[in-house]
Amino acid sequence: MKLNCFKWDQDADGIVTISWDDPKRTMNVLSNEAMKDLAAVIEKVAGDAGVKGLIITSGKTNGFCAGAALDEMEGSASGAGTAAKSEDEKIRDRFNGVMQFNLLLRKLETCGKPVVAAINGLALGGGLEVTLACHYRIVADNPKIQLGLPESKVGLLPGGGGTQRLPRLIGVMGALPLIMQGNSLDPQKAAAQKLVHKVVPAEALLSEAKRWIKETPDAVQPWDKKGFKVPGGGPFSEGGSQVFTMGNAMYRKTAFNNYPAQRYILSCVYEGVQVPIEAGLRIEARYFTKLLMDPASRNMIRSLFLSMQELGKGARRPANEPEMKVKKLGILGAGMMGAGIAYVSAQAGMEVVLLDTAIENAEKGKAYSTKLLDGQIAKGRATEQKKNELLARIKPTTSYEDLKGCDLVIEAVFENREIKAEVTKKAEAQLAPTAIFGSNTSTLPISGLSEASVRPESFIGIHFFSPVDKMQLVEIIMGKKTGEKALAMAIDYVKAIKKTPIVVNDSRGFYTSRCFGTYVAEGQEMLAEGIAPAIIDNVGRATGMPRGPLELADDVALDLAYKVREQTKKDLGDKYEAGPADTLIETMVAKLGRYGRKNGKGFYEYPAEGKKRLWPGLADIVKTTMKIAEPEDVEELRKRFLYRQAIEASRCFEENVVTDPREADVGAILGWGFAPWTGGPLSVIDTVGAKKFVEECDRMAQKYGKRFMPGKLLRDMAAKGETFYGRFGQKKAAA
């Protein structure tokens, strides 16, 4: 028997150990080749009387199995290679493909021989589902190991029996949160929830597996035994009915019915636990097939997994530049942004010089790292030793001479061109010719800022998002004269701090700030039209955005928006076009001194005690005159929010600000929280179809203003029936 992804070892007692070690991949996944091997193993084990039991473990040090091969699944979801088939044939093929894996695991658990999962690394998604089909699960005592079903995070549901075996194993109440939220457990928590039978030292995994097979083997799953009942009861028991009632309510409250995966998970569990396991597996497969046919799932898989993974590995890095390592980093400005950059950089092992105008400010910036580390220590995620080591790498200072030897300097001072020019000149005077200078500006064009530099080819934008320690995106901005060495250094640095880089070209607001601003601005336009502020923010959240637009405006700071707008007016002169939101913001900031959350006064009030609330005085500035009473009224507001951002993203593409659809979609989701269920703004356009999208935008432009007017690129794509990923994605992939 020839195996490609597993290594077979049979001992003198007839116990077979197969080590999962795919030579073509750095991490084991459920590829078609791996499943073919597993099928052969099961057939051999079941049919050979000399085999007394089977142990499944991993031959890789980084994990047991990370789940499905989503690169293969994405092709299936998109219908690759099925163009000549009817819709019914496509559905049948996908259902049969899902059932193939389900039947494979069913054969494993009914093969008549005791099967042990010896989990020596992370087991996620399909990897955990393999272990659930084993009769005995043991895991190495390593807190870094994670066990979970994260499929819902990328728009899917567990398709290998996870929605059926986990509730039967630990009960519906314990299983639903794990499946719907996609959270993972470390070994001790998994054992506490009875997800695994035992936690043992790593070196004792195989000996414990063999002991169980020799001494207490049980080759029948609990749900295959006579009289089995789901722990805690099914949907019609007192406890079970409450779980499903609350689960459905929580889903509607948190997901606003935007995510079909979570909705289908509820249905899978509800329907599946009422029937025998074989019928439950067919129910799961049907819902999984429906998800594969859903554009939202396809888009989420592509953006949240494949594209994010590709960009995180440096897909846009110049191939001709050697790898670069930032050993010493300089940061100009120790405010919240600079302090956050210092923390993540020191965490990555870099020596950090944190410079500010006063040593008290620099020390305060370092104290931010102390605060974060103390919080981690309190939660058991860090130690005093790790804290001291990290803090020792951060040097607060007021002297530019301390920047000598820096490989990279990032300025994070106020959004003021004159101040940025001053610190650029002072820093460059201390740097070696090979050093790179980065600006953390969120709005000011990089080409303009680089005019203060004596070497603009080494000047690049490195735009972080706040809070830096939590936000995963970094927007890298290429100025007109920025060279490839600077780009390579920036991408290597972002990879080193374990964040996802996107590369965009220079423009006012770049990509993320420019598009994010349209969401906030549209909310203010609605307010000026007479729509109630509570409705505006509630619909914004229901659209899938993390916060309402008025909330976000307060969080970002109304006075910052006012200053940026004033700078834009100054720069554009007669070309600047004012809108209703301009007057609103000017009144709030310049006349009333309401700067947002920062001073406790914005669209909302922020009392010392209790929750924030909408400022009652808002009614005196803008009158509520429009009623939003019908579902179609709400849908129109949702569409305005999504389309306004999507059309701005398309303009950025047309103007060559962003050139890769992956970066446009991933940047939107990670950067400003664009509704993840859509897959990103360009995915919205592709899913709707360019022709229909343009027609809707023309309608809205006539009704609400020319901000919705489609550009030449979109009209051209509409005429040709093109998509962004079809027209630009394949070109990028071939480059």
PDB file of C-alpha atoms in Angstrom, residues 432-548:
ATOM      1  CA  ALA A 432      23.000  55.668   7.374  1.00  0.00           C
ATOM      2  CA  PRO A 433      22.502  55.784   3.579  1.00  0.00           C
ATOM      3  CA  THR A 434      20.929  52.300   3.684  1.00  0.00           C
ATOM      4  CA  ALA A 435      18.238  53.231   6.205  1.00  0.00           C
ATOM      5  CA  ILE A 436      14.582  53.623   5.202  1.00  0.00           C
ATOM      6  CA  PHE A 437      12.266  56.392   6.429  1.00  0.00           C
ATOM      7  CA  GLY A 438       8.568  55.660   6.878  1.00  0.00           C
ATOM      8  CA  SER A 439       5.662  57.981   7.609  1.00  0.00           C
ATOM      9  CA  ASN A 440       2.634  56.786   9.546  1.00  0.00           C
ATOM     10  CA  THR A 441       0.413  59.487   8.043  1.00  0.00           C
ATOM     11  CA  SER A 442      -3.171  58.459   7.418  1.00  0.00           C
ATOM     12  CA  THR A 443      -4.136  61.203   4.965  1.00  0.00           C
ATOM     13  CA  LEU A 444      -1.262  63.403   3.733  1.00  0.00           C
ATOM     14  CA  PRO A 445       0.186  62.397   0.338  1.00  0.00           C
ATOM     15  CA  ILE A 446       3.545  60.647   0.678  1.00  0.00           C
ATOM     16  CA  SER A 447       5.032  62.289  -2.401  1.00  0.00           C
ATOM     17  CA  GLY A 448       4.444  65.704  -0.814  1.00  0.00           C
ATOM     18  CA  LEU A 449       5.901  64.636   2.535  1.00  0.00           C
ATOM     19  CA  SER A 450       8.964  63.154   0.818  1.00  0.00           C
ATOM     20  CA  GLU A 451       9.895  66.604  -0.492  1.00  0.00           C
ATOM     21  CA  ALA A 452      11.427  67.213   2.932  1.00  0.00           C
ATOM     22  CA  SER A 453      13.679  64.185   2.407  1.00  0.00           C
ATOM     23  CA  VAL A 454      17.104  64.264   0.807  1.00  0.00           C
ATOM     24  CA  ARG A 455      16.480  60.719  -0.501  1.00  0.00           C
ATOM     25  CA  PRO A 456      12.851  60.334  -1.569  1.00  0.00           C
ATOM     26  CA  GLU A 457      13.567  56.903  -3.056  1.00  0.00           C
ATOM     27  CA  SER A 458      13.984  55.668   0.555  1.00  0.00           C
ATOM     28  CA  PHE A 459      10.835  57.433   1.801  1.00  0.00           C
ATOM     29  CA  ILE A 460       7.674  55.332   2.116  1.00  0.00           C
ATOM     30  CA  GLY A 461       4.301  55.412   3.871  1.00  0.00           C
ATOM     31  CA  ILE A 462       3.737  52.834   6.627  1.00  0.00           C
ATOM     32  CA  HIS A 463       0.215  53.461   7.881  1.00  0.00           C
ATOM     33  CA  PHE A 464      -0.835  51.648  11.059  1.00  0.00           C
ATOM     34  CA  PHE A 465      -4.320  51.412  12.508  1.00  0.00           C
ATOM     35  CA  SER A 466      -5.327  52.033  16.097  1.00  0.00           C
ATOM     36  CA  PRO A 467      -4.969  50.265  18.447  1.00  0.00           C
ATOM     37  CA  VAL A 468      -1.780  48.973  16.847  1.00  0.00           C
ATOM     38  CA  ASP A 469      -1.494  45.904  19.077  1.00  0.00           C
ATOM     39  CA  LYS A 470      -4.941  44.660  17.954  1.00  0.00           C
ATOM     40  CA  MET A 471      -5.338  45.847  14.351  1.00  0.00           C
ATOM     41  CA  GLN A 472      -3.873  43.402  11.823  1.00  0.00           C
ATOM     42  CA  LEU A 473      -3.512  45.642   8.763  1.00  0.00           C
ATOM     43  CA  VAL A 474      -0.649  47.910   7.736  1.00  0.00           C
ATOM     44  CA  GLU A 475      -1.115  50.043   4.629  1.00  0.00           C
ATOM     45  CA  ILE A 476       2.158  50.617   2.767  1.00  0.00           C
ATOM     46  CA  ILE A 477       2.088  53.673   0.504  1.00  0.00           C
ATOM     47  CA  MET A 478       4.365  54.135  -2.492  1.00  0.00           C
ATOM     48  CA  GLY A 479       5.289  57.748  -3.278  1.00  0.00           C
ATOM     49  CA  LYS A 480       6.120  58.809  -6.832  1.00  0.00           C
ATOM     50  CA  LYS A 481       9.842  58.351  -6.149  1.00  0.00           C
ATOM     51  CA  THR A 482       9.720  55.482  -3.640  1.00  0.00           C
ATOM     52  CA  GLY A 483      12.082  52.676  -4.665  1.00  0.00           C
ATOM     53  CA  GLU A 484      11.671  48.905  -4.517  1.00  0.00           C
ATOM     54  CA  LYS A 485      14.228  48.578  -1.712  1.00  0.00           C
ATOM     55  CA  ALA A 486      12.047  50.735   0.526  1.00  0.00           C
ATOM     56  CA  LEU A 487       9.008  48.621  -0.390  1.00  0.00           C
ATOM     57  CA  ALA A 488      10.863  45.374   0.346  1.00  0.00           C
ATOM     58  CA  MET A 489      12.038  46.695   3.718  1.00  0.00           C
ATOM     59  CA  ALA A 490       8.528  47.852   4.649  1.00  0.00           C
ATOM     60  CA  ILE A 491       6.947  44.494   3.755  1.00  0.00           C
ATOM     61  CA  ASP A 492       9.653  42.529   5.573  1.00  0.00           C
ATOM     62  CA  TYR A 493       9.128  44.707   8.650  1.00  0.00           C
ATOM     63  CA  VAL A 494       5.346  44.233   8.582  1.00  0.00           C
ATOM     64  CA  LYS A 495       5.779  40.473   8.222  1.00  0.00           C
ATOM     65  CA  ALA A 496       8.189  40.483  11.173  1.00  0.00           C
ATOM     66  CA  ILE A 497       5.573  42.095  13.446  1.00  0.00           C
ATOM     67  CA  LYS A 498       3.046  39.498  12.221  1.00  0.00           C
ATOM     68  CA  LYS A 499       0.633  41.840  10.476  1.00  0.00           C
ATOM     69  CA  THR A 500      -0.864  41.840   6.980  1.00  0.00           C
ATOM     70  CA  PRO A 501       0.524  44.396   4.495  1.00  0.00           C
ATOM     71  CA  ILE A 502      -1.273  45.889   1.533  1.00  0.00           C
ATOM     72  CA  VAL A 503       0.561  48.086  -0.982  1.00  0.00           C
ATOM     73  CA  VAL A 504      -1.139  51.155  -2.455  1.00  0.00           C
ATOM     74  CA  ASN A 505      -0.039  54.116  -4.523  1.00  0.00           C
ATOM     75  CA  ASP A 506      -0.019  57.697  -3.341  1.00  0.00           C
ATOM     76  CA  SER A 507      -3.134  59.863  -3.183  1.00  0.00           C
ATOM     77  CA  ARG A 508      -4.962  61.989  -0.634  1.00  0.00           C
ATOM     78  CA  GLY A 509      -6.267  59.634   2.037  1.00  0.00           C
ATOM     79  CA  PHE A 510      -4.605  56.719   0.185  1.00  0.00           C
ATOM     80  CA  TYR A 511      -7.000  53.787   0.091  1.00  0.00           C
ATOM     81  CA  THR A 512      -8.233  52.953   3.590  1.00  0.00           C
ATOM     82  CA  SER A 513      -8.728  56.457   5.006  1.00  0.00           C
ATOM     83  CA  ARG A 514     -10.322  57.608   1.787  1.00  0.00           C
ATOM     84  CA  CYS A 515     -12.852  54.775   1.606  1.00  0.00           C
ATOM     85  CA  PHE A 516     -13.500  54.622   5.345  1.00  0.00           C
ATOM     86  CA  GLY A 517     -14.284  58.323   5.254  1.00  0.00           C
ATOM     87  CA  THR A 518     -17.153  57.703   2.841  1.00  0.00           C
ATOM     88  CA  TYR A 519     -18.945  55.480   5.384  1.00  0.00           C
ATOM     89  CA  VAL A 520     -18.679  58.126   8.093  1.00  0.00           C
ATOM     90  CA  ALA A 521     -19.605  60.866   5.612  1.00  0.00           C
ATOM     91  CA  GLU A 522     -22.663  58.981   4.347  1.00  0.00           C
ATOM     92  CA  GLY A 523     -23.929  58.720   7.911  1.00  0.00           C
ATOM     93  CA  GLN A 524     -23.553  62.476   8.277  1.00  0.00           C
ATOM     94  CA  GLU A 525     -25.288  63.018   4.939  1.00  0.00           C
ATOM     95  CA  MET A 526     -28.210  60.946   6.212  1.00  0.00           C
ATOM     96  CA  LEU A 527     -28.274  63.003   9.394  1.00  0.00           C
ATOM     97  CA  ALA A 528     -28.349  66.223   7.366  1.00  0.00           C
ATOM     98  CA  GLU A 529     -31.232  64.769   5.293  1.00  0.00           C
ATOM     99  CA  GLY A 530     -33.324  64.436   8.449  1.00  0.00           C
ATOM    100  CA  ILE A 531     -32.899  60.748   9.291  1.00  0.00           C
ATOM    101  CA  ALA A 532     -32.845  60.010  13.030  1.00  0.00           C
ATOM    102  CA  PRO A 533     -29.295  59.450  14.337  1.00  0.00           C
ATOM    103  CA  ALA A 534     -30.268  56.278  16.228  1.00  0.00           C
ATOM    104  CA  ILE A 535     -31.588  54.734  13.008  1.00  0.00           C
ATOM    105  CA  ILE A 536     -28.434  55.717  11.123  1.00  0.00           C
ATOM    106  CA  ASP A 537     -26.113  53.989  13.590  1.00  0.00           C
ATOM    107  CA  ASN A 538     -28.368  50.960  14.067  1.00  0.00           C
ATOM    108  CA  VAL A 539     -28.595  50.372  10.315  1.00  0.00           C
ATOM    109  CA  GLY A 540     -24.831  50.873   9.981  1.00  0.00           C
ATOM    110  CA  ARG A 541     -24.225  48.084  12.464  1.00  0.00           C
ATOM    111  CA  ALA A 542     -26.924  45.913  10.866  1.00  0.00           C
ATOM    112  CA  THR A 543     -25.108  46.305   7.537  1.00  0.00           C
ATOM    113  CA  GLY A 544     -22.172  44.464   9.074  1.00  0.00           C
ATOM    114  CA  MET A 545     -19.983  47.417   9.997  1.00  0.00           C
ATOM    115  CA  PRO A 546     -18.369  47.221  13.457  1.00  0.00           C
ATOM    116  CA  ARG A 547     -19.871  50.517  14.616  1.00  0.00           C
ATOM    117  CA  GLY A 548     -22.383  53.066  13.441  1.00  0.00           C
TER     118      GLY A 548
END
